[in-house]
Amino acid sequence: MKYTNQRIEILEFLKEFDGHPTVDDVYEGVRKKLTRISKATVYNNLRFLAEKGLIKDVNIKGVSRFEANLVPHHHIICIGCGRISDYESEELTDYSLKIAGDIEGFEVETTDTNFYGFCKECKED
Amino acid sequence: MKYTNQRIEILEFLKEFDGHPTVDDVYEGVRKKLTRISKATVYNNLRFLAEKGLIKDVNIKGVSRFEANLVPHHHIICIGCGRISDYESEELTDYSLKIAGDIEGFEVETTDTNFYGFCKECKED
DNA sequence: ATAGGTGCAAACTTTTTGCTAAGGG
DNA sequence: CCCTTAGCAAAAAGTTTGCACCTAT
């Protein structure tokens, strides 16, 4: 794999971004440093990096979002505003993996749990 | 809410379909009975029904898929072929909801867990 | 030197919308 | 009868691809 400027900046952006940016978020963010980068390059690299396992494609509510946090974790998703937060719980991951052992004929590699509900702001409405 | 033929057939199709059909699957399936239905109607109704909570939009790997199974359950997703199976485990749901109580400032309504790995067929490759 | 990547534009795919006609409550 | 919905087509949004040029290894 080649470490081009574009690739490095995209990875860097994802690592520093606090949240789960969409393709456009990544494009706009990276463009601040690499003004001439094309959106196709962003798409191609996000796909490429996800296939290589260097980032994760978190597809929620029909929108592709990305994250560079590779530590197993869960997602808290607000039904109201769509905001996504990470939630780390080794306990829950372990519990799920224990259960996964009972699924016949299927070899589980990873697992994650989604929590759907309302965040502080949206709860008030 | 109006119970039009189109709406009824889409709901019926989802209830009888064994799996997680895409928009196209639904369109092709329903078209066997309602030959003149348009794809826009399928899109609009799937969105509408999902908003009403009569069906669920299971978005996995960037593709919208739908299901009429409203009983809380989990998903087993094959990384190889993309096939999705339901997995019912009240135990796991309860465990997750118990953990959810500790998430500060967030009111969890539902939760589900995804298991990623390889199915029997894909394991062999 | 060269395999693989970039930028750009165009092609494709997927989803939403505006409009008129029609059908359910 | 009225308001929502269907069908159609067109527009918008999202994603991939072909090609000529470039660059990391």
Tab-separated table of C-alpha atoms (C1' of nucleotides) in Angstrom:
chain	number	residue	atom	x	y	z
A	1	MET	CA	0.000	0.000	0.000
A	2	LYS	CA	1.203	3.433	-0.961
A	3	TYR	CA	1.223	6.217	1.573
A	4	THR	CA	0.179	9.160	-0.522
A	5	ASN	CA	-0.429	12.575	0.952
A	6	GLN	CA	-4.147	12.219	0.352
A	7	ARG	CA	-4.323	8.916	2.148
A	8	ILE	CA	-2.284	10.144	5.082
A	9	GLU	CA	-4.383	13.278	5.486
A	10	ILE	CA	-7.632	11.319	5.364
A	11	LEU	CA	-6.374	8.924	8.023
A	12	GLU	CA	-5.085	11.792	10.102
A	13	PHE	CA	-8.361	13.637	9.816
A	14	LEU	CA	-10.318	10.600	10.956
A	15	LYS	CA	-8.075	10.021	13.923
A	16	GLU	CA	-8.448	13.597	15.119
A	17	PHE	CA	-12.123	13.996	14.353
A	18	ASP	CA	-14.321	13.655	17.391
A	19	GLY	CA	-17.338	11.848	16.023
A	20	HIS	CA	-18.374	9.964	12.932
A	21	PRO	CA	-17.853	12.094	9.839
A	22	THR	CA	-19.684	11.533	6.578
A	23	VAL	CA	-17.870	11.496	3.227
A	24	ASP	CA	-18.584	15.196	2.872
A	25	ASP	CA	-17.235	15.947	6.327
A	26	VAL	CA	-14.008	14.174	5.416
A	27	TYR	CA	-13.833	15.934	2.061
A	28	GLU	CA	-14.353	19.388	3.575
A	29	GLY	CA	-11.935	18.650	6.400
A	30	VAL	CA	-9.115	17.316	4.274
A	31	ARG	CA	-9.581	20.059	1.705
A	32	LYS	CA	-8.322	22.600	4.239
A	33	LYS	CA	-4.864	21.081	3.887
A	34	LEU	CA	-5.027	19.559	0.433
A	35	THR	CA	-7.030	22.139	-1.437
A	36	ARG	CA	-6.883	20.281	-4.734
A	37	ILE	CA	-8.080	16.868	-3.520
A	38	SER	CA	-11.052	15.514	-5.436
A	39	LYS	CA	-14.122	13.962	-3.909
A	40	ALA	CA	-13.559	10.791	-5.921
A	41	THR	CA	-10.234	10.380	-4.201
A	42	VAL	CA	-11.926	10.739	-0.845
A	43	TYR	CA	-14.515	8.122	-1.803
A	44	ASN	CA	-11.930	5.771	-3.229
A	45	ASN	CA	-9.652	6.066	-0.231
A	46	LEU	CA	-12.375	5.680	2.350
A	47	ARG	CA	-13.472	2.505	0.591
A	48	PHE	CA	-9.893	1.333	0.257
A	49	LEU	CA	-8.995	2.039	3.886
A	50	ALA	CA	-12.150	0.339	5.110
A	51	GLU	CA	-11.352	-2.742	3.029
A	52	LYS	CA	-7.842	-2.805	4.465
A	53	GLY	CA	-9.339	-2.587	7.931
A	54	LEU	CA	-7.574	0.657	8.803
A	55	ILE	CA	-10.859	2.454	9.363
A	56	LYS	CA	-14.428	1.354	9.884
A	57	ASP	CA	-17.466	2.140	7.793
A	58	VAL	CA	-20.290	2.795	10.233
A	59	ASN	CA	-23.405	2.896	8.151
A	60	ILE	CA	-26.282	4.273	10.121
A	61	LYS	CA	-29.607	5.606	8.886
A	62	GLY	CA	-28.555	5.140	5.281
A	63	VAL	CA	-25.544	7.436	5.522
A	64	SER	CA	-21.969	6.209	5.345
A	65	ARG	CA	-19.918	7.439	8.243
A	66	PHE	CA	-16.375	6.580	9.132
A	67	GLU	CA	-14.233	6.153	12.194
A	68	ALA	CA	-10.621	5.345	12.926
A	69	ASN	CA	-11.326	3.992	16.406
A	70	LEU	CA	-10.518	0.321	15.971
A	71	VAL	CA	-10.940	-0.635	19.621
A	72	PRO	CA	-14.141	-2.710	19.864
A	73	HIS	CA	-16.926	-0.431	21.012
A	74	HIS	CA	-20.626	0.243	20.715
A	75	HIS	CA	-22.728	3.069	19.358
A	76	ILE	CA	-25.273	5.311	20.973
A	77	ILE	CA	-27.543	6.695	18.282
A	78	CYS	CA	-30.022	9.485	18.847
A	79	ILE	CA	-33.267	8.877	16.976
A	80	GLY	CA	-33.979	12.577	17.152
A	81	CYS	CA	-30.890	14.303	15.778
A	82	GLY	CA	-28.951	11.335	14.404
A	83	ARG	CA	-25.928	12.057	16.542
A	84	ILE	CA	-23.712	9.045	17.195
A	85	SER	CA	-21.453	8.552	20.201
A	86	ASP	CA	-19.064	5.762	20.988
A	87	TYR	CA	-19.610	3.674	24.072
A	88	GLU	CA	-16.903	1.392	25.303
A	89	SER	CA	-17.876	-1.628	27.312
A	90	GLU	CA	-15.571	-4.572	27.224
A	91	GLU	CA	-18.054	-6.294	29.477
A	92	LEU	CA	-20.794	-6.125	26.846
A	93	THR	CA	-18.467	-7.137	24.023
A	94	ASP	CA	-17.356	-10.163	26.012
A	95	TYR	CA	-20.912	-11.105	26.843
A	96	SER	CA	-21.924	-10.922	23.181
A	97	LEU	CA	-18.914	-12.951	22.114
A	98	LYS	CA	-19.777	-15.579	24.688
A	99	ILE	CA	-23.269	-15.835	23.227
A	100	ALA	CA	-21.781	-15.855	19.741
A	101	GLY	CA	-20.111	-19.147	20.525
A	102	ASP	CA	-23.535	-20.758	20.498
A	103	ILE	CA	-24.438	-19.659	16.984
A	104	GLU	CA	-24.169	-22.808	14.978
A	105	GLY	CA	-22.210	-22.912	11.752
A	106	PHE	CA	-21.257	-19.250	11.974
A	107	GLU	CA	-17.806	-18.033	12.890
A	108	VAL	CA	-18.147	-14.672	14.630
A	109	GLU	CA	-15.196	-12.313	14.306
A	110	THR	CA	-16.521	-9.130	15.862
A	111	THR	CA	-19.664	-7.822	17.437
A	112	ASP	CA	-21.098	-4.466	18.389
A	113	THR	CA	-24.248	-3.194	19.955
A	114	ASN	CA	-26.331	-0.189	19.013
A	115	PHE	CA	-28.318	1.790	21.541
A	116	TYR	CA	-31.163	3.794	20.046
A	117	GLY	CA	-32.899	6.499	21.981
A	118	PHE	CA	-32.893	10.202	22.746
A	119	CYS	CA	-30.016	12.393	23.808
A	120	LYS	CA	-30.303	15.105	26.445
A	121	GLU	CA	-31.249	17.809	23.959
A	122	CYS	CA	-33.796	15.768	22.013
A	123	LYS	CA	-35.377	14.350	25.152
A	124	GLU	CA	-36.699	17.774	26.075
A	125	ASP	CA	-38.807	18.203	22.947
B	1	MET	CA	-53.209	6.230	7.678
B	2	LYS	CA	-54.733	4.903	4.495
B	3	TYR	CA	-54.579	1.257	3.693
B	4	THR	CA	-54.056	1.321	-0.022
B	5	ASN	CA	-53.473	-1.802	-2.075
B	6	GLN	CA	-49.854	-0.847	-2.610
B	7	ARG	CA	-49.225	-0.361	1.070
B	8	ILE	CA	-50.920	-3.619	2.005
B	9	GLU	CA	-48.983	-5.610	-0.578
B	10	ILE	CA	-45.661	-4.138	0.528
B	11	LEU	CA	-46.410	-4.995	4.144
B	12	GLU	CA	-47.607	-8.454	3.152
B	13	PHE	CA	-44.513	-9.058	1.064
B	14	LEU	CA	-42.230	-8.088	3.937
B	15	LYS	CA	-44.037	-10.335	6.378
B	16	GLU	CA	-43.729	-13.342	4.109
B	17	PHE	CA	-40.218	-12.701	2.859
B	18	ASP	CA	-37.629	-14.821	4.574
B	19	GLY	CA	-34.690	-12.468	4.916
B	20	HIS	CA	-33.959	-8.786	4.553
B	21	PRO	CA	-35.029	-7.531	1.137
B	22	THR	CA	-33.608	-4.426	-0.495
B	23	VAL	CA	-35.832	-1.814	-2.117
B	24	ASP	CA	-35.414	-3.611	-5.438
B	25	ASP	CA	-36.345	-6.947	-3.925
B	26	VAL	CA	-39.535	-5.408	-2.587
B	27	TYR	CA	-40.261	-3.688	-5.885
B	28	GLU	CA	-39.767	-6.875	-7.913
B	29	GLY	CA	-41.735	-8.928	-5.428
B	30	VAL	CA	-44.721	-6.630	-5.162
B	31	ARG	CA	-44.782	-6.076	-8.915
B	32	LYS	CA	-45.854	-9.680	-9.400
B	33	LYS	CA	-49.218	-8.781	-7.932
B	34	LEU	CA	-49.406	-5.070	-8.655
B	35	THR	CA	-47.837	-4.908	-12.084
B	36	ARG	CA	-48.316	-1.162	-12.399
B	37	ILE	CA	-46.752	-0.082	-9.106
B	38	SER	CA	-43.957	2.460	-9.468
B	39	LYS	CA	-40.630	2.332	-7.734
B	40	ALA	CA	-41.216	5.768	-6.218
B	41	THR	CA	-44.282	4.385	-4.482
B	42	VAL	CA	-42.195	1.548	-3.084
B	43	TYR	CA	-39.576	4.005	-1.835
B	44	ASN	CA	-42.149	6.370	-0.395
B	45	ASN	CA	-44.060	3.616	1.339
B	46	LEU	CA	-41.023	1.906	2.789
B	47	ARG	CA	-39.935	5.231	4.234
B	48	PHE	CA	-43.452	5.956	5.441
B	49	LEU	CA	-43.926	2.543	7.046
B	50	ALA	CA	-40.539	2.731	8.722
B	51	GLU	CA	-41.377	6.152	10.151
B	52	LYS	CA	-44.672	4.799	11.467
B	53	GLY	CA	-42.759	1.959	13.077
B	54	LEU	CA	-44.609	-0.744	11.160
B	55	ILE	CA	-41.395	-2.013	9.599
B	56	LYS	CA	-37.727	-1.547	10.330
B	57	ASP	CA	-35.024	-0.132	8.123
B	58	VAL	CA	-31.955	-2.307	8.626
B	59	ASN	CA	-29.135	-0.467	6.977
B	60	ILE	CA	-26.137	-2.698	6.639
B	61	LYS	CA	-23.079	-2.271	4.447
B	62	GLY	CA	-24.524	0.839	2.882
B	63	VAL	CA	-27.628	-0.855	1.536
B	64	SER	CA	-31.097	-0.230	2.889
B	65	ARG	CA	-32.881	-3.435	3.761
B	66	PHE	CA	-36.226	-3.883	5.413
B	67	GLU	CA	-37.929	-6.242	7.776
B	68	ALA	CA	-41.354	-6.620	9.307
B	69	ASN	CA	-40.113	-8.585	12.304
B	70	LEU	CA	-40.725	-6.161	15.136
B	71	VAL	CA	-39.758	-8.521	17.936
B	72	PRO	CA	-36.437	-7.274	19.349
B	73	HIS	CA	-33.678	-9.348	17.807
B	74	HIS	CA	-30.096	-9.264	16.625
B	75	HIS	CA	-28.381	-9.677	13.282
B	76	ILE	CA	-25.797	-12.117	12.079
B	77	ILE	CA	-23.991	-10.626	9.109
B	78	CYS	CA	-21.645	-12.565	6.866
B	79	ILE	CA	-18.626	-10.486	5.868
B	80	GLY	CA	-18.160	-12.785	2.881
B	81	CYS	CA	-21.511	-12.885	1.099
B	82	GLY	CA	-23.379	-10.147	2.950
B	83	ARG	CA	-26.174	-12.476	3.985
B	84	ILE	CA	-28.070	-11.368	7.083
B	85	SER	CA	-29.880	-13.650	9.502
B	86	ASP	CA	-31.971	-12.828	12.509
B	87	TYR	CA	-30.894	-14.034	15.905
B	88	GLU	CA	-33.266	-13.884	18.820
B	89	SER	CA	-31.828	-13.667	22.289
B	90	GLU	CA	-33.926	-12.013	24.898
B	91	GLU	CA	-31.062	-12.653	27.272
B	92	LEU	CA	-28.712	-10.454	25.260
B	93	THR	CA	-31.304	-7.742	24.758
B	94	ASP	CA	-31.944	-7.638	28.501
B	95	TYR	CA	-28.261	-7.534	29.273
B	96	SER	CA	-27.742	-4.615	26.902
B	97	LEU	CA	-30.723	-2.745	28.306
B	98	LYS	CA	-29.373	-3.222	31.795
B	99	ILE	CA	-26.080	-1.669	30.711
B	100	ALA	CA	-28.003	1.057	28.919
B	101	GLY	CA	-29.310	2.258	32.255
B	102	ASP	CA	-25.820	3.461	33.080
B	103	ILE	CA	-25.486	5.695	30.048
B	104	GLU	CA	-25.813	9.147	31.460
B	105	GLY	CA	-28.166	11.649	29.928
B	106	PHE	CA	-29.326	9.287	27.238
B	107	GLU	CA	-32.700	7.602	27.230
B	108	VAL	CA	-32.337	4.250	25.490
B	109	GLU	CA	-35.451	2.929	23.784
B	110	THR	CA	-34.152	-0.113	21.936
B	111	THR	CA	-30.934	-1.946	21.374
B	112	ASP	CA	-29.634	-4.581	19.036
B	113	THR	CA	-26.382	-6.371	18.481
B	114	ASN	CA	-24.640	-7.231	15.242
B	115	PHE	CA	-22.480	-10.310	14.859
B	116	TYR	CA	-19.995	-10.097	12.008
B	117	GLY	CA	-18.192	-13.158	10.721
B	118	PHE	CA	-18.350	-15.941	8.178
B	119	CYS	CA	-21.213	-18.265	7.386
B	120	LYS	CA	-20.772	-21.977	6.695
B	121	GLU	CA	-20.313	-21.505	2.958
B	122	CYS	CA	-17.914	-18.573	3.139
B	123	LYS	CA	-15.882	-20.147	5.927
B	124	GLU	CA	-14.663	-22.820	3.528
B	125	ASP	CA	-13.040	-20.392	1.075
C	1	DA	C1'	10.989	2.245	-13.954
C	2	DT	C1'	6.486	1.094	-12.876
C	3	DA	C1'	2.501	-0.181	-10.325
C	4	DG	C1'	-0.706	2.068	-8.285
C	5	DG	C1'	-2.907	6.684	-7.153
C	6	DT	C1'	-4.739	11.418	-8.385
C	7	DG	C1'	-7.961	14.778	-10.412
C	8	DC	C1'	-11.526	15.587	-13.302
C	9	DA	C1'	-15.612	14.650	-15.717
C	10	DA	C1'	-18.924	11.618	-16.906
C	11	DA	C1'	-21.633	7.590	-15.911
C	12	DC	C1'	-24.348	5.070	-12.723
C	13	DT	C1'	-27.114	4.047	-8.777
C	14	DT	C1'	-30.078	5.286	-5.285
C	15	DT	C1'	-33.540	8.245	-3.350
C	16	DT	C1'	-36.624	12.242	-3.298
C	17	DT	C1'	-39.849	15.485	-5.301
C	18	DG	C1'	-43.418	17.993	-8.204
C	19	DC	C1'	-47.324	17.288	-10.648
C	20	DT	C1'	-51.833	15.415	-12.091
C	21	DA	C1'	-55.147	11.950	-11.558
C	22	DA	C1'	-57.448	8.786	-8.653
C	23	DG	C1'	-59.237	6.323	-4.568
C	24	DG	C1'	-59.903	5.631	0.506
C	25	DG	C1'	-62.202	7.338	4.750
D	1	DC	C1'	-66.151	15.399	-0.773
D	2	DC	C1'	-61.599	16.133	0.681
D	3	DC	C1'	-57.124	14.840	1.559
D	4	DT	C1'	-53.795	11.487	1.065
D	5	DT	C1'	-51.569	8.626	-2.159
D	6	DA	C1'	-50.201	6.531	-6.807
D	7	DG	C1'	-47.811	6.839	-10.961
D	8	DC	C1'	-44.712	9.018	-13.795
D	9	DA	C1'	-40.869	11.689	-14.928
D	10	DA	C1'	-37.437	14.620	-13.677
D	11	DA	C1'	-34.256	16.195	-10.262
D	12	DA	C1'	-31.165	15.551	-6.558
D	13	DA	C1'	-27.972	13.004	-3.900
D	14	DG	C1'	-24.609	9.593	-3.437
D	15	DT	C1'	-21.016	6.637	-5.459
D	16	DT	C1'	-18.124	4.533	-9.035
D	17	DT	C1'	-15.376	4.545	-13.219
D	18	DG	C1'	-12.372	5.746	-17.377
D	19	DC	C1'	-8.613	8.164	-18.665
D	20	DA	C1'	-4.382	10.940	-18.894
D	21	DC	C1'	-1.057	12.479	-15.853
D	22	DC	C1'	1.693	11.959	-11.675
D	23	DT	C1'	4.313	9.958	-7.572
D	24	DA	C1'	5.766	6.714	-3.929
D	25	DT	C1'	8.430	2.836	-3.727
